[in-house]
mmCIF file of C-alpha atoms in Angstrom:
data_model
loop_
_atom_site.group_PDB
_atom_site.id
_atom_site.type_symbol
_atom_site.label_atom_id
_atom_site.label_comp_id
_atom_site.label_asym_id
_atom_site.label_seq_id
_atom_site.Cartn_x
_atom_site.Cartn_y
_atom_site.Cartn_z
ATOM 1 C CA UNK A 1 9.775 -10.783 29.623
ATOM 2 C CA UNK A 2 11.950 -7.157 29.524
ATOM 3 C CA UNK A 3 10.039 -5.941 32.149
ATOM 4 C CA UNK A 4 9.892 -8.846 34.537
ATOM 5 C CA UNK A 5 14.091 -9.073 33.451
ATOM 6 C CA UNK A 6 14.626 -5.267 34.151
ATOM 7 C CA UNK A 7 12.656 -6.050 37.971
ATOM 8 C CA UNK A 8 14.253 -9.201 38.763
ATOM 9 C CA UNK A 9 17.548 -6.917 38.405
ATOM 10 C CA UNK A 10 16.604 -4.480 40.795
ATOM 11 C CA UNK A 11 15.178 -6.762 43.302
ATOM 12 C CA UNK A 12 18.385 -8.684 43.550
ATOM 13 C CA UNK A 13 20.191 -5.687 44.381
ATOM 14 C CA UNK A 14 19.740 -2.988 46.995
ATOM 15 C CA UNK A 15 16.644 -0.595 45.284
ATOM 16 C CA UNK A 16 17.852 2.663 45.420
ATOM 17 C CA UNK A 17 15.253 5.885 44.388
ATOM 18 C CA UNK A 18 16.965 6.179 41.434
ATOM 19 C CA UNK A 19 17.083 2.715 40.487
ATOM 20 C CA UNK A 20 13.472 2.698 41.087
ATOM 21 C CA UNK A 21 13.140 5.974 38.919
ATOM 22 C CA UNK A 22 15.015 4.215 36.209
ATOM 23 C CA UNK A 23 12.459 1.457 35.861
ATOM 24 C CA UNK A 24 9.323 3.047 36.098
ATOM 25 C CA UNK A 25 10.429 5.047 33.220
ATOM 26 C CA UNK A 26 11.600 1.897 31.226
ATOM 27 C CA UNK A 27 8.340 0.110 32.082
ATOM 28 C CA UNK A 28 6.331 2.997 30.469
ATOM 29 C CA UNK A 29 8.852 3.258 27.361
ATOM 30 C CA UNK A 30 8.626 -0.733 26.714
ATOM 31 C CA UNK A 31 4.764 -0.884 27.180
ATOM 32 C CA UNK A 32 4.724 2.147 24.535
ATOM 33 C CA UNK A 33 6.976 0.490 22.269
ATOM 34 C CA UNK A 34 5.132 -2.897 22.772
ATOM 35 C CA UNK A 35 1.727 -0.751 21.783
ATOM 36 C CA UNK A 36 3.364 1.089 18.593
ATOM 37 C CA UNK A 37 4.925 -2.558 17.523
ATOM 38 C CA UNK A 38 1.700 -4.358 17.665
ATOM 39 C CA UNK A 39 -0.118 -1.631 16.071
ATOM 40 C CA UNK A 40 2.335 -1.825 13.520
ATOM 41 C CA UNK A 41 1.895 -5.751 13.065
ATOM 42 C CA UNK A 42 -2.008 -5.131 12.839
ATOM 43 C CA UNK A 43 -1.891 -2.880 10.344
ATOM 44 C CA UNK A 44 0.674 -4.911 7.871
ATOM 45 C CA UNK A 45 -1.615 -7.774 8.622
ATOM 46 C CA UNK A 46 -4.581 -5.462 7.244
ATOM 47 C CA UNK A 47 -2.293 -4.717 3.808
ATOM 48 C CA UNK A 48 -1.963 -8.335 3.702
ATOM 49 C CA UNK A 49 -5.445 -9.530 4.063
ATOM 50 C CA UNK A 50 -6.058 -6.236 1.397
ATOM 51 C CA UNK A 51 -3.859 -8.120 -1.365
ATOM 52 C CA UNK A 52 -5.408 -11.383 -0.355
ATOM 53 C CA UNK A 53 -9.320 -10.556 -0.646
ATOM 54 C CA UNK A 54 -8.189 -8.841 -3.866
ATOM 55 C CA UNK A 55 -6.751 -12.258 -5.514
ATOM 56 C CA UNK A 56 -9.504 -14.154 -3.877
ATOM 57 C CA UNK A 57 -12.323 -11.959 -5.363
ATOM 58 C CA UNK A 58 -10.591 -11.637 -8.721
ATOM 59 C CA UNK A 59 -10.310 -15.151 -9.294
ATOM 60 C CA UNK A 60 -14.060 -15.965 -8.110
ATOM 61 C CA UNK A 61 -15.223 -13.160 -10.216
ATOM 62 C CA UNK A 62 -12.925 -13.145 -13.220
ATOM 63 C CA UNK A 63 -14.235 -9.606 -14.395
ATOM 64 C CA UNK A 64 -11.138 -7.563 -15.462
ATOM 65 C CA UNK A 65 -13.062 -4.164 -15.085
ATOM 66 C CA UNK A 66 -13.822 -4.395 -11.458
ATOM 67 C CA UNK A 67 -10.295 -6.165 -10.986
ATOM 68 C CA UNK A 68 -9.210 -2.681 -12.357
ATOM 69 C CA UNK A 69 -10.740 -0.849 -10.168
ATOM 70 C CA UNK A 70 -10.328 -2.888 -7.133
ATOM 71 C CA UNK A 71 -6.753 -3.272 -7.856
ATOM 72 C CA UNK A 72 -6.497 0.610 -8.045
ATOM 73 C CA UNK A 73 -7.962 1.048 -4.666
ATOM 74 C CA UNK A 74 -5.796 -1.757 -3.204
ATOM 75 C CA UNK A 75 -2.910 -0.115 -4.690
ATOM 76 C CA UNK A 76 -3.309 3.552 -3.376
ATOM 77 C CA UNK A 77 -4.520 2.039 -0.017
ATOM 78 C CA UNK A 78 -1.222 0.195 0.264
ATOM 79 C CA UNK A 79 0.626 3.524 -0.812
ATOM 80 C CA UNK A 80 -0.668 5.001 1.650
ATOM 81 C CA UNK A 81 -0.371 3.273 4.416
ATOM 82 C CA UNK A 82 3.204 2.578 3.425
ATOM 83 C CA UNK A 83 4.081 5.971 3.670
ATOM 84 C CA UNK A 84 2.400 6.763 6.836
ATOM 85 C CA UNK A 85 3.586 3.590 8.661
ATOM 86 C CA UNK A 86 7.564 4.256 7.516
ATOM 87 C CA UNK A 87 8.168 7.087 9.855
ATOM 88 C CA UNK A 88 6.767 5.168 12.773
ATOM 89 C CA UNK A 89 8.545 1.933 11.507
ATOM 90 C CA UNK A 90 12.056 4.407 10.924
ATOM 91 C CA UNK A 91 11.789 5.886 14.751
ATOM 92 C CA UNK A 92 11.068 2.242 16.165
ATOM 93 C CA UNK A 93 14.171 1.009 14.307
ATOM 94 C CA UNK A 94 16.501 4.186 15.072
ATOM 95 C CA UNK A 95 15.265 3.277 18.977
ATOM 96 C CA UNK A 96 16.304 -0.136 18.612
ATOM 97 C CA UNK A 97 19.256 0.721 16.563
ATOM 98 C CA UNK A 98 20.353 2.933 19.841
ATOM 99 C CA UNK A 99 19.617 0.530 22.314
ATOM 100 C CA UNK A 100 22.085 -1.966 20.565
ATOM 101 C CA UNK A 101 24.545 0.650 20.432
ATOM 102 C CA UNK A 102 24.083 1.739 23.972
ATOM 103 C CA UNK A 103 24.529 -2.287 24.565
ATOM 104 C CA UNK A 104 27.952 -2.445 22.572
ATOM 105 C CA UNK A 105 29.251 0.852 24.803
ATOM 106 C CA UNK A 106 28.606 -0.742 27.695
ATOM 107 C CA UNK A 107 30.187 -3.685 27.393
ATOM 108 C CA UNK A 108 33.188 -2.838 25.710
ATOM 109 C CA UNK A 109 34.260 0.667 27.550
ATOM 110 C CA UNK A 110 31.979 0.600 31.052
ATOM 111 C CA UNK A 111 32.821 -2.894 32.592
ATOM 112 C CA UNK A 112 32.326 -1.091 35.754
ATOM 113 C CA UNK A 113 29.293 0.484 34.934
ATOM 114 C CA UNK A 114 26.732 0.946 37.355
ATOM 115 C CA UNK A 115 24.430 -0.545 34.996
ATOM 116 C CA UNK A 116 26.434 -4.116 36.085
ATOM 117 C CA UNK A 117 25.646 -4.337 39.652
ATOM 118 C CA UNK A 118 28.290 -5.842 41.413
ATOM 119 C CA UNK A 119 26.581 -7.595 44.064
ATOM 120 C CA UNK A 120 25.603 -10.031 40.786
ATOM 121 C CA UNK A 121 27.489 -12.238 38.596
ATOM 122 C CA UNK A 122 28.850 -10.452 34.947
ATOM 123 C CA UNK A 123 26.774 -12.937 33.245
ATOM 124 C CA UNK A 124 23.803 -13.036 35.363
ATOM 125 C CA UNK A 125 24.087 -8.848 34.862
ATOM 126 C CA UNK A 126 24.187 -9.231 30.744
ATOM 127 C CA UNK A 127 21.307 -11.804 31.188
ATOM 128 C CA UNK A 128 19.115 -9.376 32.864
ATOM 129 C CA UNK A 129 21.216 -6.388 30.698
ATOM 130 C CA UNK A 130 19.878 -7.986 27.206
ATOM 131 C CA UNK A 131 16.427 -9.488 28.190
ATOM 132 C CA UNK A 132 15.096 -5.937 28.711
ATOM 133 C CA UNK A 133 17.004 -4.928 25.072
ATOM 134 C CA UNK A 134 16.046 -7.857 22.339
ATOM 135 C CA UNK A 135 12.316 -8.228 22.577
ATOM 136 C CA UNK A 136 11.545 -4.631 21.193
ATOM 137 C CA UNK A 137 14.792 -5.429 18.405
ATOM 138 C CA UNK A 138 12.793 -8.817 18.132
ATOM 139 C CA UNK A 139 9.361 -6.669 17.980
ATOM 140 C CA UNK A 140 10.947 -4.413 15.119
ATOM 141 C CA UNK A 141 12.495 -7.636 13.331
ATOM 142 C CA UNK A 142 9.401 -9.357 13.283
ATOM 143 C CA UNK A 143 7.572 -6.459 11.993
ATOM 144 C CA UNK A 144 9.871 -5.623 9.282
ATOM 145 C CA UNK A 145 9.855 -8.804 8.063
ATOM 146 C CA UNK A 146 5.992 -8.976 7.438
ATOM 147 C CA UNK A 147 5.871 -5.743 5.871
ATOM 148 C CA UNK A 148 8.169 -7.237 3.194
ATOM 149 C CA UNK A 149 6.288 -10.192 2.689
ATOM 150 C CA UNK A 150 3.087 -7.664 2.303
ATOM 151 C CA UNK A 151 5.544 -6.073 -0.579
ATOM 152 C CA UNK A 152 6.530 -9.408 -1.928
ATOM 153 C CA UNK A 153 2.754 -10.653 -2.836
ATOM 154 C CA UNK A 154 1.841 -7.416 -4.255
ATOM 155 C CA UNK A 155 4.906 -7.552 -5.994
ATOM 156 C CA UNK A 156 3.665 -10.632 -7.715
ATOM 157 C CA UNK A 157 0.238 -10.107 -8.056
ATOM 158 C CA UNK A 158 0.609 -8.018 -11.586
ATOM 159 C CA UNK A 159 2.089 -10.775 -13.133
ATOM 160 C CA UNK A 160 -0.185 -13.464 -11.600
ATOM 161 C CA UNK A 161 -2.449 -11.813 -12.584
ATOM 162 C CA UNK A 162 -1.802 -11.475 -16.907
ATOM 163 C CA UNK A 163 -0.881 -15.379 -16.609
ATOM 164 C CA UNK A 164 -4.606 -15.478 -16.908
ATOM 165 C CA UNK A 165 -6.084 -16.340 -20.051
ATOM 166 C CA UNK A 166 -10.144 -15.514 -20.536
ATOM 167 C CA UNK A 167 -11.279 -16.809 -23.174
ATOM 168 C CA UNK A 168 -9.753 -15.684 -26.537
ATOM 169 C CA UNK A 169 -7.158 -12.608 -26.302
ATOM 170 C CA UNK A 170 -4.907 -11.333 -28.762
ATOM 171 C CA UNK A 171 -1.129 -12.271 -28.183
ATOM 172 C CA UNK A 172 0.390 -8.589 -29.254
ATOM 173 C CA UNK A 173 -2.415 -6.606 -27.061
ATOM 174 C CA UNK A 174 -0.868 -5.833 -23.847
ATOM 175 C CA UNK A 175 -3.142 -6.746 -20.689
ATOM 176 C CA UNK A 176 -4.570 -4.002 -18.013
ATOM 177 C CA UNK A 177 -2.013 -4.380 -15.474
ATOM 178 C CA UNK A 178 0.972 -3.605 -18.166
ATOM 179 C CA UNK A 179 -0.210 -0.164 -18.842
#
C-alpha cells in the first residue's frame, strides 16, 4: 500500500530524475523496514509459542522438577531475546517516531513544499503524503503490542502456576517459583 501510494504520486505528476531518485530509495527503505518488522513479529510469535508449550507441557506432565528446569530455559531464552530484539525494536520506533515528525513539519511550516505537488489537490497530496508514512507506524504498533502480550502471559505464568495444588503440600512452605 506505501509503495503503490508513494508511485501513484509520482505518476500523477510530471516524473522528474529526482523524483524518481526519491522513490527508488523509499521503495528499498520500506521493503527493509517491512523485512525487519516481520522478522520482528516472527520472533515475538516464537516467545509466545515458548510460554505456551511451557504451560501446555507442565500441565500434561505435572512434574515440578522438569517444570523447573524448563521454566529456567524459557526464562533465559525470553531474556535474551528481549534484549537483543529492543535495539532493533528502539531504531524501528525512533524511524517511525521521525517520520511522524517529519509529517507534523510539513504540514504545519512547508504548505508549499515540494513534497505537495501542486498540479494535485491538498488532500489528494496528504492522502498519498500519509499512505506511504502509517503502515511502517502501523508495522511498529502492531509489533509492540504483541511483544507486551508475550510479557503479560509470562508475567502470569508464576502465579498460575503455585495455584496448583499436587497432592498434599504444606501451607507455610513456599513453592519453586517463589524462590
Amino acid at each position: 500500500m506505501m509503495l503503490s501510494c508513494l508511485w501513484l504520486g509520482d505518476v500523477f505528476t510530471e516524473p522528474s530524475l529526482e523524483s524518481i531518485i526519491i522513490a527508488v530509495c523509499f521503495s528499498s527503505t520500506a521493503v527493509g523496514c517491512a523485512a525487519v518488522s516481520y522478522t520482528q513479529l516472527h520472533i515475538v510469535a516464537g516467545m509466545d509459542l515458548a510460554v505456551d508449550s511451557f504451560c501446555i507441557n507442565f500441565f500434561r506432565e505435572m512434574d515440578l522438577e522438569q517444570a523447573l528446569n524448563e521454566w529456567n530455559t524459557v526464562q533465559a531464552t525470553l531474556r535474551q531475546v528481549s534484549t537483543k530484539l529492543s535495539r532493533s525494536m528502539l531504531a524501528l520506533g525512533a524511524s517511525c517516531g521521525a517520520s511522524l515528525i517529519l509529517l507534523a513539519e510539513y504540514t504545519f511550516f512547508h504548505t508549499d513544499s515540494s513534497i505537495f505537488v501542486d498540479q494535485l489537490q491538498p488532500g489528494v497530496q496528504m492522502a498519498f503524503f500519509l499512505g506511504w508514512l502509517f503502515p511502517p507506524v502501523l508495522l511498529f504498533l502492531y509489533s509492540m503490542m504483541r511483544a507486551a502480550g508475550v510479557t503479560e502471559k509470562a508475567s502470569r505464568v508464576a502465579p498460575l502456576v503455585n495455584s496448583w495444588h499436587f497432592g498434599e503440600q504444606e501451607e507455610d512452605v513456599p513453592s519453586w517459583m517463589d524462590l
